[in-house]
Amino acid sequence: MNVQVLPITSADVSRVAHFLNAHLNSRLSVDLWARALTPPWKSSAPNHGFMLLAAGVVVGVYLAFYAERTVGGTRQRFCNLGGWCVLPQYRLLSVKLLRALLRQEGYHFTDLTPSGSVIAMNERLGFRHLDSELVAVPNLPFVPLPGRVVTSDPRRIEDLLAGDDLQLYLDHRDALAARHVVLADRSGVCHVVFRHDRPRNLPWFASVVHVGDPVVFRRMFRPFTGHLLVRYRIPATLLEPRVAGFRPRGAVRVPTDRRRMFRSDTLEPDRIDLLYSELVCVPF
């Protein structure tokens, strides 16, 4: 078969978006897919992933989201592996897309949504597992005490955050799947990023993606979940204790096949988070 493996360039975003709308997730419009493929943060990304072309027609894609970040005082380059979709008649060529991504040198790779046989394939290719325990808590009404702030207002958020926390917020402010809450009291400020997950199109869960200050987050967890209920009408929160920094009292463990994986020659699991990834860019 005359099939090519090529990088997805900016000129290819539209046709890749049409392919993903038709074959991966039609709930996202072509326009939303196109916007999701292009992260809002600054990055010298070499591509948007790789695609399979058969006679010039897209028959498979493997998305990638790139970021340059400071870790331990040094700049590091990350590649997050995103959506992977190949038409059935070309599935035997799927691995060519993965190999093309992993051949790129100088990157730490993350795969935060692997499923099925992808997990075993990643393990063979040197990926390691992150602790992906998942718990759920109900969001109950709660009025913050005087002196405490819980806000989703963009102007208020920018006033409360500073330094690296502010830059992280600005990088993700326009990411399609990222929602932002800032918690503040007399002792500190915590920026929280969450997704609004909709299993079976039911708006039940907020999934916490990032916690800026675990101490403040733990202290203000009940006001935070109350805010999600009142402001966003979300009745429950899903969180990974590894991300949150603690396991909330009364949390119920959720059986899940969800896995988080990464491949790096130098970084340990505590240096890997969920930001600058498909999780904040694609509102699936």
PDB file of C-alpha atoms in Angstrom:
ATOM      1  CA  MET A   1       0.000   0.000   0.000  1.00  0.00           C
ATOM      2  CA  ASN A   2       1.212   3.485  -0.833  1.00  0.00           C
ATOM      3  CA  VAL A   3       0.928   4.870   2.700  1.00  0.00           C
ATOM      4  CA  GLN A   4       3.013   7.748   4.053  1.00  0.00           C
ATOM      5  CA  VAL A   5       3.763   8.757   7.625  1.00  0.00           C
ATOM      6  CA  LEU A   6       4.047  12.539   7.797  1.00  0.00           C
ATOM      7  CA  PRO A   7       4.106  15.184  10.532  1.00  0.00           C
ATOM      8  CA  ILE A   8       0.900  17.125  11.059  1.00  0.00           C
ATOM      9  CA  THR A   9       1.728  20.729  10.177  1.00  0.00           C
ATOM     10  CA  SER A  10      -0.394  23.832  10.663  1.00  0.00           C
ATOM     11  CA  ALA A  11      -1.546  23.444   7.053  1.00  0.00           C
ATOM     12  CA  ASP A  12      -2.890  19.968   7.882  1.00  0.00           C
ATOM     13  CA  VAL A  13      -4.917  20.919  10.966  1.00  0.00           C
ATOM     14  CA  SER A  14      -8.189  21.388   9.091  1.00  0.00           C
ATOM     15  CA  ARG A  15      -8.207  18.010   7.357  1.00  0.00           C
ATOM     16  CA  VAL A  16      -7.030  16.245  10.509  1.00  0.00           C
ATOM     17  CA  ALA A  17      -9.871  17.943  12.411  1.00  0.00           C
ATOM     18  CA  HIS A  18     -12.362  16.668   9.823  1.00  0.00           C
ATOM     19  CA  PHE A  19     -10.929  13.146  10.208  1.00  0.00           C
ATOM     20  CA  LEU A  20     -11.170  13.219  14.015  1.00  0.00           C
ATOM     21  CA  ASN A  21     -14.722  14.560  13.907  1.00  0.00           C
ATOM     22  CA  ALA A  22     -15.743  11.778  11.539  1.00  0.00           C
ATOM     23  CA  HIS A  23     -13.864   8.866  13.104  1.00  0.00           C
ATOM     24  CA  LEU A  24     -12.896   9.578  16.719  1.00  0.00           C
ATOM     25  CA  ASN A  25     -15.392  11.905  18.417  1.00  0.00           C
ATOM     26  CA  SER A  26     -18.237  13.535  16.506  1.00  0.00           C
ATOM     27  CA  ARG A  27     -19.427  15.335  19.649  1.00  0.00           C
ATOM     28  CA  LEU A  28     -16.586  17.774  19.016  1.00  0.00           C
ATOM     29  CA  SER A  29     -17.196  19.885  15.941  1.00  0.00           C
ATOM     30  CA  VAL A  30     -14.552  20.237  13.258  1.00  0.00           C
ATOM     31  CA  ASP A  31     -13.868  23.763  14.517  1.00  0.00           C
ATOM     32  CA  LEU A  32     -13.411  22.559  18.105  1.00  0.00           C
ATOM     33  CA  TRP A  33     -11.040  19.816  16.971  1.00  0.00           C
ATOM     34  CA  ALA A  34      -8.997  22.341  15.001  1.00  0.00           C
ATOM     35  CA  ARG A  35      -8.755  24.643  18.014  1.00  0.00           C
ATOM     36  CA  ALA A  36      -7.909  21.749  20.334  1.00  0.00           C
ATOM     37  CA  LEU A  37      -4.996  20.700  18.125  1.00  0.00           C
ATOM     38  CA  THR A  38      -3.309  24.056  18.634  1.00  0.00           C
ATOM     39  CA  PRO A  39      -2.403  24.654  22.314  1.00  0.00           C
ATOM     40  CA  PRO A  40      -2.609  28.253  23.562  1.00  0.00           C
ATOM     41  CA  TRP A  41       0.791  28.283  25.293  1.00  0.00           C
ATOM     42  CA  LYS A  42       4.024  29.323  23.574  1.00  0.00           C
ATOM     43  CA  SER A  43       6.032  26.396  22.281  1.00  0.00           C
ATOM     44  CA  SER A  44       8.505  25.564  19.537  1.00  0.00           C
ATOM     45  CA  ALA A  45       6.452  22.490  18.656  1.00  0.00           C
ATOM     46  CA  PRO A  46       7.852  20.599  15.645  1.00  0.00           C
ATOM     47  CA  ASN A  47       4.380  19.328  14.657  1.00  0.00           C
ATOM     48  CA  HIS A  48       0.916  18.486  15.993  1.00  0.00           C
ATOM     49  CA  GLY A  49       1.643  14.762  15.868  1.00  0.00           C
ATOM     50  CA  PHE A  50       1.828  12.431  12.865  1.00  0.00           C
ATOM     51  CA  MET A  51      -0.654  11.206  10.278  1.00  0.00           C
ATOM     52  CA  LEU A  52      -1.035   8.307   7.872  1.00  0.00           C
ATOM     53  CA  LEU A  53      -1.849   9.263   4.298  1.00  0.00           C
ATOM     54  CA  ALA A  54      -3.103   6.784   1.704  1.00  0.00           C
ATOM     55  CA  ALA A  55      -3.171   8.259  -1.791  1.00  0.00           C
ATOM     56  CA  GLY A  56      -3.129  11.689  -0.171  1.00  0.00           C
ATOM     57  CA  VAL A  57      -6.113  10.970   2.110  1.00  0.00           C
ATOM     58  CA  VAL A  58      -5.847  10.972   5.925  1.00  0.00           C
ATOM     59  CA  VAL A  59      -6.450   7.442   7.228  1.00  0.00           C
ATOM     60  CA  GLY A  60      -4.889   7.728  10.670  1.00  0.00           C
ATOM     61  CA  VAL A  61      -3.519  10.249  13.160  1.00  0.00           C
ATOM     62  CA  TYR A  62      -1.645  10.311  16.445  1.00  0.00           C
ATOM     63  CA  LEU A  63      -1.843  13.719  18.094  1.00  0.00           C
ATOM     64  CA  ALA A  64       0.934  15.286  20.161  1.00  0.00           C
ATOM     65  CA  PHE A  65       1.078  18.310  22.472  1.00  0.00           C
ATOM     66  CA  TYR A  66       4.470  19.882  23.131  1.00  0.00           C
ATOM     67  CA  ALA A  67       5.730  22.162  25.880  1.00  0.00           C
ATOM     68  CA  GLU A  68       8.991  23.542  27.216  1.00  0.00           C
ATOM     69  CA  ARG A  69       9.026  23.721  31.006  1.00  0.00           C
ATOM     70  CA  THR A  70      11.419  24.479  33.826  1.00  0.00           C
ATOM     71  CA  VAL A  71      11.933  21.404  36.010  1.00  0.00           C
ATOM     72  CA  GLY A  72      14.482  21.449  38.812  1.00  0.00           C
ATOM     73  CA  GLY A  73      15.886  24.721  37.535  1.00  0.00           C
ATOM     74  CA  THR A  74      16.523  23.520  33.973  1.00  0.00           C
ATOM     75  CA  ARG A  75      14.475  23.722  30.779  1.00  0.00           C
ATOM     76  CA  GLN A  76      12.965  20.442  29.709  1.00  0.00           C
ATOM     77  CA  ARG A  77      11.018  19.494  26.585  1.00  0.00           C
ATOM     78  CA  PHE A  78       7.852  17.419  26.871  1.00  0.00           C
ATOM     79  CA  CYS A  79       5.736  15.602  24.301  1.00  0.00           C
ATOM     80  CA  ASN A  80       2.301  14.459  25.429  1.00  0.00           C
ATOM     81  CA  LEU A  81       0.783  11.709  23.297  1.00  0.00           C
ATOM     82  CA  GLY A  82      -2.854  12.496  22.573  1.00  0.00           C
ATOM     83  CA  GLY A  83      -5.650  10.981  20.518  1.00  0.00           C
ATOM     84  CA  TRP A  84      -4.714   7.981  18.353  1.00  0.00           C
ATOM     85  CA  CYS A  85      -7.166   6.987  15.626  1.00  0.00           C
ATOM     86  CA  VAL A  86      -6.544   4.795  12.568  1.00  0.00           C
ATOM     87  CA  LEU A  87      -9.116   3.408  10.146  1.00  0.00           C
ATOM     88  CA  PRO A  88      -9.636  -0.373  10.572  1.00  0.00           C
ATOM     89  CA  GLN A  89      -8.092  -1.373   7.234  1.00  0.00           C
ATOM     90  CA  TYR A  90      -4.859   0.444   8.183  1.00  0.00           C
ATOM     91  CA  ARG A  91      -4.580  -0.653  11.833  1.00  0.00           C
ATOM     92  CA  LEU A  92      -1.528  -2.819  11.126  1.00  0.00           C
ATOM     93  CA  LEU A  93       0.324   0.389  10.295  1.00  0.00           C
ATOM     94  CA  SER A  94      -0.705   2.184  13.504  1.00  0.00           C
ATOM     95  CA  VAL A  95       2.609   1.541  15.222  1.00  0.00           C
ATOM     96  CA  LYS A  96       4.393   3.563  12.538  1.00  0.00           C
ATOM     97  CA  LEU A  97       2.785   6.689  14.005  1.00  0.00           C
ATOM     98  CA  LEU A  98       3.979   5.858  17.512  1.00  0.00           C
ATOM     99  CA  ARG A  99       7.490   5.112  16.316  1.00  0.00           C
ATOM    100  CA  ALA A 100       7.614   8.415  14.447  1.00  0.00           C
ATOM    101  CA  LEU A 101       6.708  10.271  17.642  1.00  0.00           C
ATOM    102  CA  LEU A 102       9.168   8.404  19.857  1.00  0.00           C
ATOM    103  CA  ARG A 103      12.028   8.821  17.383  1.00  0.00           C
ATOM    104  CA  GLN A 104      12.026  12.523  18.175  1.00  0.00           C
ATOM    105  CA  GLU A 105      15.039  13.094  20.403  1.00  0.00           C
ATOM    106  CA  GLY A 106      15.324  15.292  23.458  1.00  0.00           C
ATOM    107  CA  TYR A 107      11.781  14.867  24.789  1.00  0.00           C
ATOM    108  CA  HIS A 108      10.197  13.422  27.896  1.00  0.00           C
ATOM    109  CA  PHE A 109       7.050  11.581  26.765  1.00  0.00           C
ATOM    110  CA  THR A 110       3.754  11.339  28.617  1.00  0.00           C
ATOM    111  CA  ASP A 111       0.677   9.303  27.778  1.00  0.00           C
ATOM    112  CA  LEU A 112      -2.075  10.316  30.184  1.00  0.00           C
ATOM    113  CA  THR A 113      -5.006   8.515  28.538  1.00  0.00           C
ATOM    114  CA  PRO A 114      -3.748   5.135  27.268  1.00  0.00           C
ATOM    115  CA  SER A 115      -6.260   2.330  27.032  1.00  0.00           C
ATOM    116  CA  GLY A 116      -6.514  -1.327  26.096  1.00  0.00           C
ATOM    117  CA  SER A 117      -3.534  -2.752  24.256  1.00  0.00           C
ATOM    118  CA  VAL A 118      -1.786   0.635  24.225  1.00  0.00           C
ATOM    119  CA  ILE A 119      -0.838   0.174  27.882  1.00  0.00           C
ATOM    120  CA  ALA A 120       1.037  -3.076  27.215  1.00  0.00           C
ATOM    121  CA  MET A 121       2.672  -1.572  24.124  1.00  0.00           C
ATOM    122  CA  ASN A 122       3.849   1.431  26.141  1.00  0.00           C
ATOM    123  CA  GLU A 123       5.311  -0.866  28.787  1.00  0.00           C
ATOM    124  CA  ARG A 124       7.341  -2.689  26.132  1.00  0.00           C
ATOM    125  CA  LEU A 125       8.623   0.663  24.887  1.00  0.00           C
ATOM    126  CA  GLY A 126       9.921   1.736  28.296  1.00  0.00           C
ATOM    127  CA  PHE A 127       6.986   3.733  29.648  1.00  0.00           C
ATOM    128  CA  ARG A 128       6.462   3.660  33.401  1.00  0.00           C
ATOM    129  CA  HIS A 129       3.213   3.950  35.341  1.00  0.00           C
ATOM    130  CA  LEU A 130       2.242   6.882  37.526  1.00  0.00           C
ATOM    131  CA  ASP A 131       0.060   6.353  40.565  1.00  0.00           C
ATOM    132  CA  SER A 132      -3.407   6.796  39.066  1.00  0.00           C
ATOM    133  CA  GLU A 133      -5.618   5.976  42.052  1.00  0.00           C
ATOM    134  CA  LEU A 134      -8.931   7.783  41.629  1.00  0.00           C
ATOM    135  CA  VAL A 135     -11.393   8.838  44.322  1.00  0.00           C
ATOM    136  CA  ALA A 136     -14.732  10.639  44.271  1.00  0.00           C
ATOM    137  CA  VAL A 137     -16.358  13.051  46.704  1.00  0.00           C
ATOM    138  CA  PRO A 138     -19.792  14.719  46.596  1.00  0.00           C
ATOM    139  CA  ASN A 139     -19.916  18.464  46.108  1.00  0.00           C
ATOM    140  CA  LEU A 140     -21.975  19.914  48.956  1.00  0.00           C
ATOM    141  CA  PRO A 141     -23.088  23.517  49.566  1.00  0.00           C
ATOM    142  CA  PHE A 142     -20.564  25.415  51.668  1.00  0.00           C
ATOM    143  CA  VAL A 143     -20.157  29.110  52.439  1.00  0.00           C
ATOM    144  CA  PRO A 144     -16.498  30.202  52.803  1.00  0.00           C
ATOM    145  CA  LEU A 145     -15.561  31.741  56.135  1.00  0.00           C
ATOM    146  CA  PRO A 146     -14.709  35.455  56.272  1.00  0.00           C
ATOM    147  CA  GLY A 147     -11.213  36.088  54.970  1.00  0.00           C
ATOM    148  CA  ARG A 148     -11.356  33.229  52.502  1.00  0.00           C
ATOM    149  CA  VAL A 149     -11.708  33.662  48.742  1.00  0.00           C
ATOM    150  CA  VAL A 150     -12.981  31.135  46.193  1.00  0.00           C
ATOM    151  CA  THR A 151     -13.209  32.590  42.703  1.00  0.00           C
ATOM    152  CA  SER A 152     -13.410  31.685  39.026  1.00  0.00           C
ATOM    153  CA  ASP A 153     -13.447  35.315  37.876  1.00  0.00           C
ATOM    154  CA  PRO A 154     -10.544  35.814  35.412  1.00  0.00           C
ATOM    155  CA  ARG A 155      -9.753  39.345  36.597  1.00  0.00           C
ATOM    156  CA  ARG A 156      -9.741  38.290  40.235  1.00  0.00           C
ATOM    157  CA  ILE A 157      -7.580  35.278  39.415  1.00  0.00           C
ATOM    158  CA  GLU A 158      -4.963  37.453  37.723  1.00  0.00           C
ATOM    159  CA  ASP A 159      -4.940  39.781  40.741  1.00  0.00           C
ATOM    160  CA  LEU A 160      -4.388  36.910  43.181  1.00  0.00           C
ATOM    161  CA  LEU A 161      -1.727  34.952  41.291  1.00  0.00           C
ATOM    162  CA  ALA A 162       1.896  35.938  40.781  1.00  0.00           C
ATOM    163  CA  GLY A 163       5.139  34.610  39.327  1.00  0.00           C
ATOM    164  CA  ASP A 164       5.137  31.059  37.978  1.00  0.00           C
ATOM    165  CA  ASP A 165       1.554  30.485  39.145  1.00  0.00           C
ATOM    166  CA  LEU A 166       0.339  33.445  37.100  1.00  0.00           C
ATOM    167  CA  GLN A 167       2.272  32.297  34.022  1.00  0.00           C
ATOM    168  CA  LEU A 168       0.813  28.815  34.332  1.00  0.00           C
ATOM    169  CA  TYR A 169      -2.669  30.318  34.464  1.00  0.00           C
ATOM    170  CA  LEU A 170      -2.009  32.528  31.425  1.00  0.00           C
ATOM    171  CA  ASP A 171      -0.678  29.526  29.500  1.00  0.00           C
ATOM    172  CA  HIS A 172      -3.879  27.575  30.180  1.00  0.00           C
ATOM    173  CA  ARG A 173      -6.431  30.390  30.307  1.00  0.00           C
ATOM    174  CA  ASP A 174      -7.643  29.700  26.758  1.00  0.00           C
ATOM    175  CA  ALA A 175      -7.185  25.915  26.764  1.00  0.00           C
ATOM    176  CA  LEU A 176     -10.554  24.470  25.734  1.00  0.00           C
ATOM    177  CA  ALA A 177     -10.867  21.841  28.470  1.00  0.00           C
ATOM    178  CA  ALA A 178      -9.309  23.763  31.376  1.00  0.00           C
ATOM    179  CA  ARG A 179     -11.424  25.429  34.083  1.00  0.00           C
ATOM    180  CA  HIS A 180      -9.815  27.561  36.751  1.00  0.00           C
ATOM    181  CA  VAL A 181     -10.508  28.262  40.414  1.00  0.00           C
ATOM    182  CA  VAL A 182      -8.311  30.187  42.840  1.00  0.00           C
ATOM    183  CA  LEU A 183      -8.501  29.599  46.585  1.00  0.00           C
ATOM    184  CA  ALA A 184      -7.010  32.128  48.961  1.00  0.00           C
ATOM    185  CA  ASP A 185      -6.875  32.745  52.671  1.00  0.00           C
ATOM    186  CA  ARG A 186      -4.556  34.622  55.024  1.00  0.00           C
ATOM    187  CA  SER A 187      -1.902  31.905  54.706  1.00  0.00           C
ATOM    188  CA  GLY A 188      -1.654  31.330  50.973  1.00  0.00           C
ATOM    189  CA  VAL A 189      -3.078  31.083  47.474  1.00  0.00           C
ATOM    190  CA  CYS A 190      -3.838  27.946  45.446  1.00  0.00           C
ATOM    191  CA  HIS A 191      -4.590  27.765  41.725  1.00  0.00           C
ATOM    192  CA  VAL A 192      -6.717  24.736  40.791  1.00  0.00           C
ATOM    193  CA  VAL A 193      -7.292  23.499  37.243  1.00  0.00           C
ATOM    194  CA  PHE A 194     -10.093  21.039  36.540  1.00  0.00           C
ATOM    195  CA  ARG A 195     -11.932  19.465  33.618  1.00  0.00           C
ATOM    196  CA  HIS A 196     -15.686  19.112  33.341  1.00  0.00           C
ATOM    197  CA  ASP A 197     -15.989  15.435  32.450  1.00  0.00           C
ATOM    198  CA  ARG A 198     -19.236  14.144  30.952  1.00  0.00           C
ATOM    199  CA  PRO A 199     -19.396  10.345  30.906  1.00  0.00           C
ATOM    200  CA  ARG A 200     -22.300   9.308  28.685  1.00  0.00           C
ATOM    201  CA  ASN A 201     -22.979  13.033  28.175  1.00  0.00           C
ATOM    202  CA  LEU A 202     -24.041  13.425  31.808  1.00  0.00           C
ATOM    203  CA  PRO A 203     -22.463  16.513  33.447  1.00  0.00           C
ATOM    204  CA  TRP A 204     -21.620  14.785  36.695  1.00  0.00           C
ATOM    205  CA  PHE A 205     -17.925  15.216  37.427  1.00  0.00           C
ATOM    206  CA  ALA A 206     -15.173  17.766  37.831  1.00  0.00           C
ATOM    207  CA  SER A 207     -11.779  16.085  37.389  1.00  0.00           C
ATOM    208  CA  VAL A 208      -8.921  17.885  39.116  1.00  0.00           C
ATOM    209  CA  VAL A 209      -5.899  18.283  36.830  1.00  0.00           C
ATOM    210  CA  HIS A 210      -3.632  20.593  38.846  1.00  0.00           C
ATOM    211  CA  VAL A 211      -3.283  21.837  42.420  1.00  0.00           C
ATOM    212  CA  GLY A 212      -0.866  24.711  42.915  1.00  0.00           C
ATOM    213  CA  ASP A 213      -0.559  24.547  46.711  1.00  0.00           C
ATOM    214  CA  PRO A 214      -1.675  21.236  48.272  1.00  0.00           C
ATOM    215  CA  VAL A 215      -1.660  22.724  51.798  1.00  0.00           C
ATOM    216  CA  VAL A 216      -4.096  25.488  50.890  1.00  0.00           C
ATOM    217  CA  PHE A 217      -6.131  23.081  48.763  1.00  0.00           C
ATOM    218  CA  ARG A 218      -6.553  20.665  51.652  1.00  0.00           C
ATOM    219  CA  ARG A 219      -7.536  23.475  54.002  1.00  0.00           C
ATOM    220  CA  MET A 220     -10.103  24.875  51.549  1.00  0.00           C
ATOM    221  CA  PHE A 221     -11.281  21.691  49.905  1.00  0.00           C
ATOM    222  CA  ARG A 222     -14.880  21.937  51.108  1.00  0.00           C
ATOM    223  CA  PRO A 223     -15.304  25.542  49.911  1.00  0.00           C
ATOM    224  CA  PHE A 224     -13.774  24.461  46.594  1.00  0.00           C
ATOM    225  CA  THR A 225     -16.235  21.605  46.048  1.00  0.00           C
ATOM    226  CA  GLY A 226     -19.104  23.818  47.186  1.00  0.00           C
ATOM    227  CA  HIS A 227     -18.056  26.358  44.562  1.00  0.00           C
ATOM    228  CA  LEU A 228     -18.141  23.647  41.874  1.00  0.00           C
ATOM    229  CA  LEU A 229     -21.707  22.792  42.877  1.00  0.00           C
ATOM    230  CA  VAL A 230     -23.016  26.357  43.016  1.00  0.00           C
ATOM    231  CA  ARG A 231     -20.988  27.994  40.232  1.00  0.00           C
ATOM    232  CA  TYR A 232     -20.800  25.107  37.749  1.00  0.00           C
ATOM    233  CA  ARG A 233     -23.683  22.853  38.908  1.00  0.00           C
ATOM    234  CA  ILE A 234     -21.325  19.858  39.101  1.00  0.00           C
ATOM    235  CA  PRO A 235     -22.449  17.382  41.797  1.00  0.00           C
ATOM    236  CA  ALA A 236     -19.227  15.407  42.308  1.00  0.00           C
ATOM    237  CA  THR A 237     -15.453  15.737  42.100  1.00  0.00           C
ATOM    238  CA  LEU A 238     -12.972  13.153  40.880  1.00  0.00           C
ATOM    239  CA  LEU A 239      -9.393  13.522  41.967  1.00  0.00           C
ATOM    240  CA  GLU A 240      -6.173  11.589  42.096  1.00  0.00           C
ATOM    241  CA  PRO A 241      -4.506  11.801  45.536  1.00  0.00           C
ATOM    242  CA  ARG A 242      -1.161  12.067  43.746  1.00  0.00           C
ATOM    243  CA  VAL A 243      -2.355  15.285  42.109  1.00  0.00           C
ATOM    244  CA  ALA A 244      -4.323  16.667  45.064  1.00  0.00           C
ATOM    245  CA  GLY A 245      -1.591  15.984  47.611  1.00  0.00           C
ATOM    246  CA  PHE A 246      -3.993  14.223  49.983  1.00  0.00           C
ATOM    247  CA  ARG A 247      -6.968  11.871  50.159  1.00  0.00           C
ATOM    248  CA  PRO A 248     -10.103  13.748  51.292  1.00  0.00           C
ATOM    249  CA  ARG A 249     -12.014  12.421  54.277  1.00  0.00           C
ATOM    250  CA  GLY A 250     -14.985  10.373  53.129  1.00  0.00           C
ATOM    251  CA  ALA A 251     -13.633   9.933  49.614  1.00  0.00           C
ATOM    252  CA  VAL A 252     -14.732   6.775  47.832  1.00  0.00           C
ATOM    253  CA  ARG A 253     -12.273   4.893  45.692  1.00  0.00           C
ATOM    254  CA  VAL A 254     -13.461   4.641  42.085  1.00  0.00           C
ATOM    255  CA  PRO A 255     -12.694   1.430  40.179  1.00  0.00           C
ATOM    256  CA  THR A 256     -11.204   2.563  36.885  1.00  0.00           C
ATOM    257  CA  ASP A 257      -9.077   1.417  33.977  1.00  0.00           C
ATOM    258  CA  ARG A 258      -7.592   4.914  33.785  1.00  0.00           C
ATOM    259  CA  ARG A 259      -3.792   4.894  33.553  1.00  0.00           C
ATOM    260  CA  ARG A 260      -1.122   7.584  33.495  1.00  0.00           C
ATOM    261  CA  MET A 261       2.251   6.735  31.917  1.00  0.00           C
ATOM    262  CA  PHE A 262       5.522   8.453  31.044  1.00  0.00           C
ATOM    263  CA  ARG A 263       8.903   7.733  29.502  1.00  0.00           C
ATOM    264  CA  SER A 264      11.988   9.642  30.586  1.00  0.00           C
ATOM    265  CA  ASP A 265      15.651   8.849  31.084  1.00  0.00           C
ATOM    266  CA  THR A 266      16.126  11.476  33.796  1.00  0.00           C
ATOM    267  CA  LEU A 267      12.839  12.510  35.420  1.00  0.00           C
ATOM    268  CA  GLU A 268      11.151  10.677  38.278  1.00  0.00           C
ATOM    269  CA  PRO A 269       7.364  10.331  38.705  1.00  0.00           C
ATOM    270  CA  ASP A 270       7.091  13.274  41.119  1.00  0.00           C
ATOM    271  CA  ARG A 271       8.229  15.571  38.291  1.00  0.00           C
ATOM    272  CA  ILE A 272       5.382  14.545  35.984  1.00  0.00           C
ATOM    273  CA  ASP A 273       2.025  16.328  36.125  1.00  0.00           C
ATOM    274  CA  LEU A 274      -1.087  16.550  33.954  1.00  0.00           C
ATOM    275  CA  LEU A 275      -0.682  20.053  32.545  1.00  0.00           C
ATOM    276  CA  TYR A 276       0.338  21.158  29.031  1.00  0.00           C
ATOM    277  CA  SER A 277      -1.421  18.097  27.674  1.00  0.00           C
ATOM    278  CA  GLU A 278      -4.421  16.675  25.865  1.00  0.00           C
ATOM    279  CA  LEU A 279      -6.312  16.778  29.182  1.00  0.00           C
ATOM    280  CA  VAL A 280      -6.466  20.579  29.126  1.00  0.00           C
ATOM    281  CA  CYS A 281      -6.777  20.976  25.346  1.00  0.00           C
ATOM    282  CA  VAL A 282      -9.412  18.462  24.257  1.00  0.00           C
ATOM    283  CA  PRO A 283     -12.886  18.696  25.865  1.00  0.00           C
ATOM    284  CA  PHE A 284     -13.772  15.071  25.158  1.00  0.00           C
TER     285      PHE A 284
END
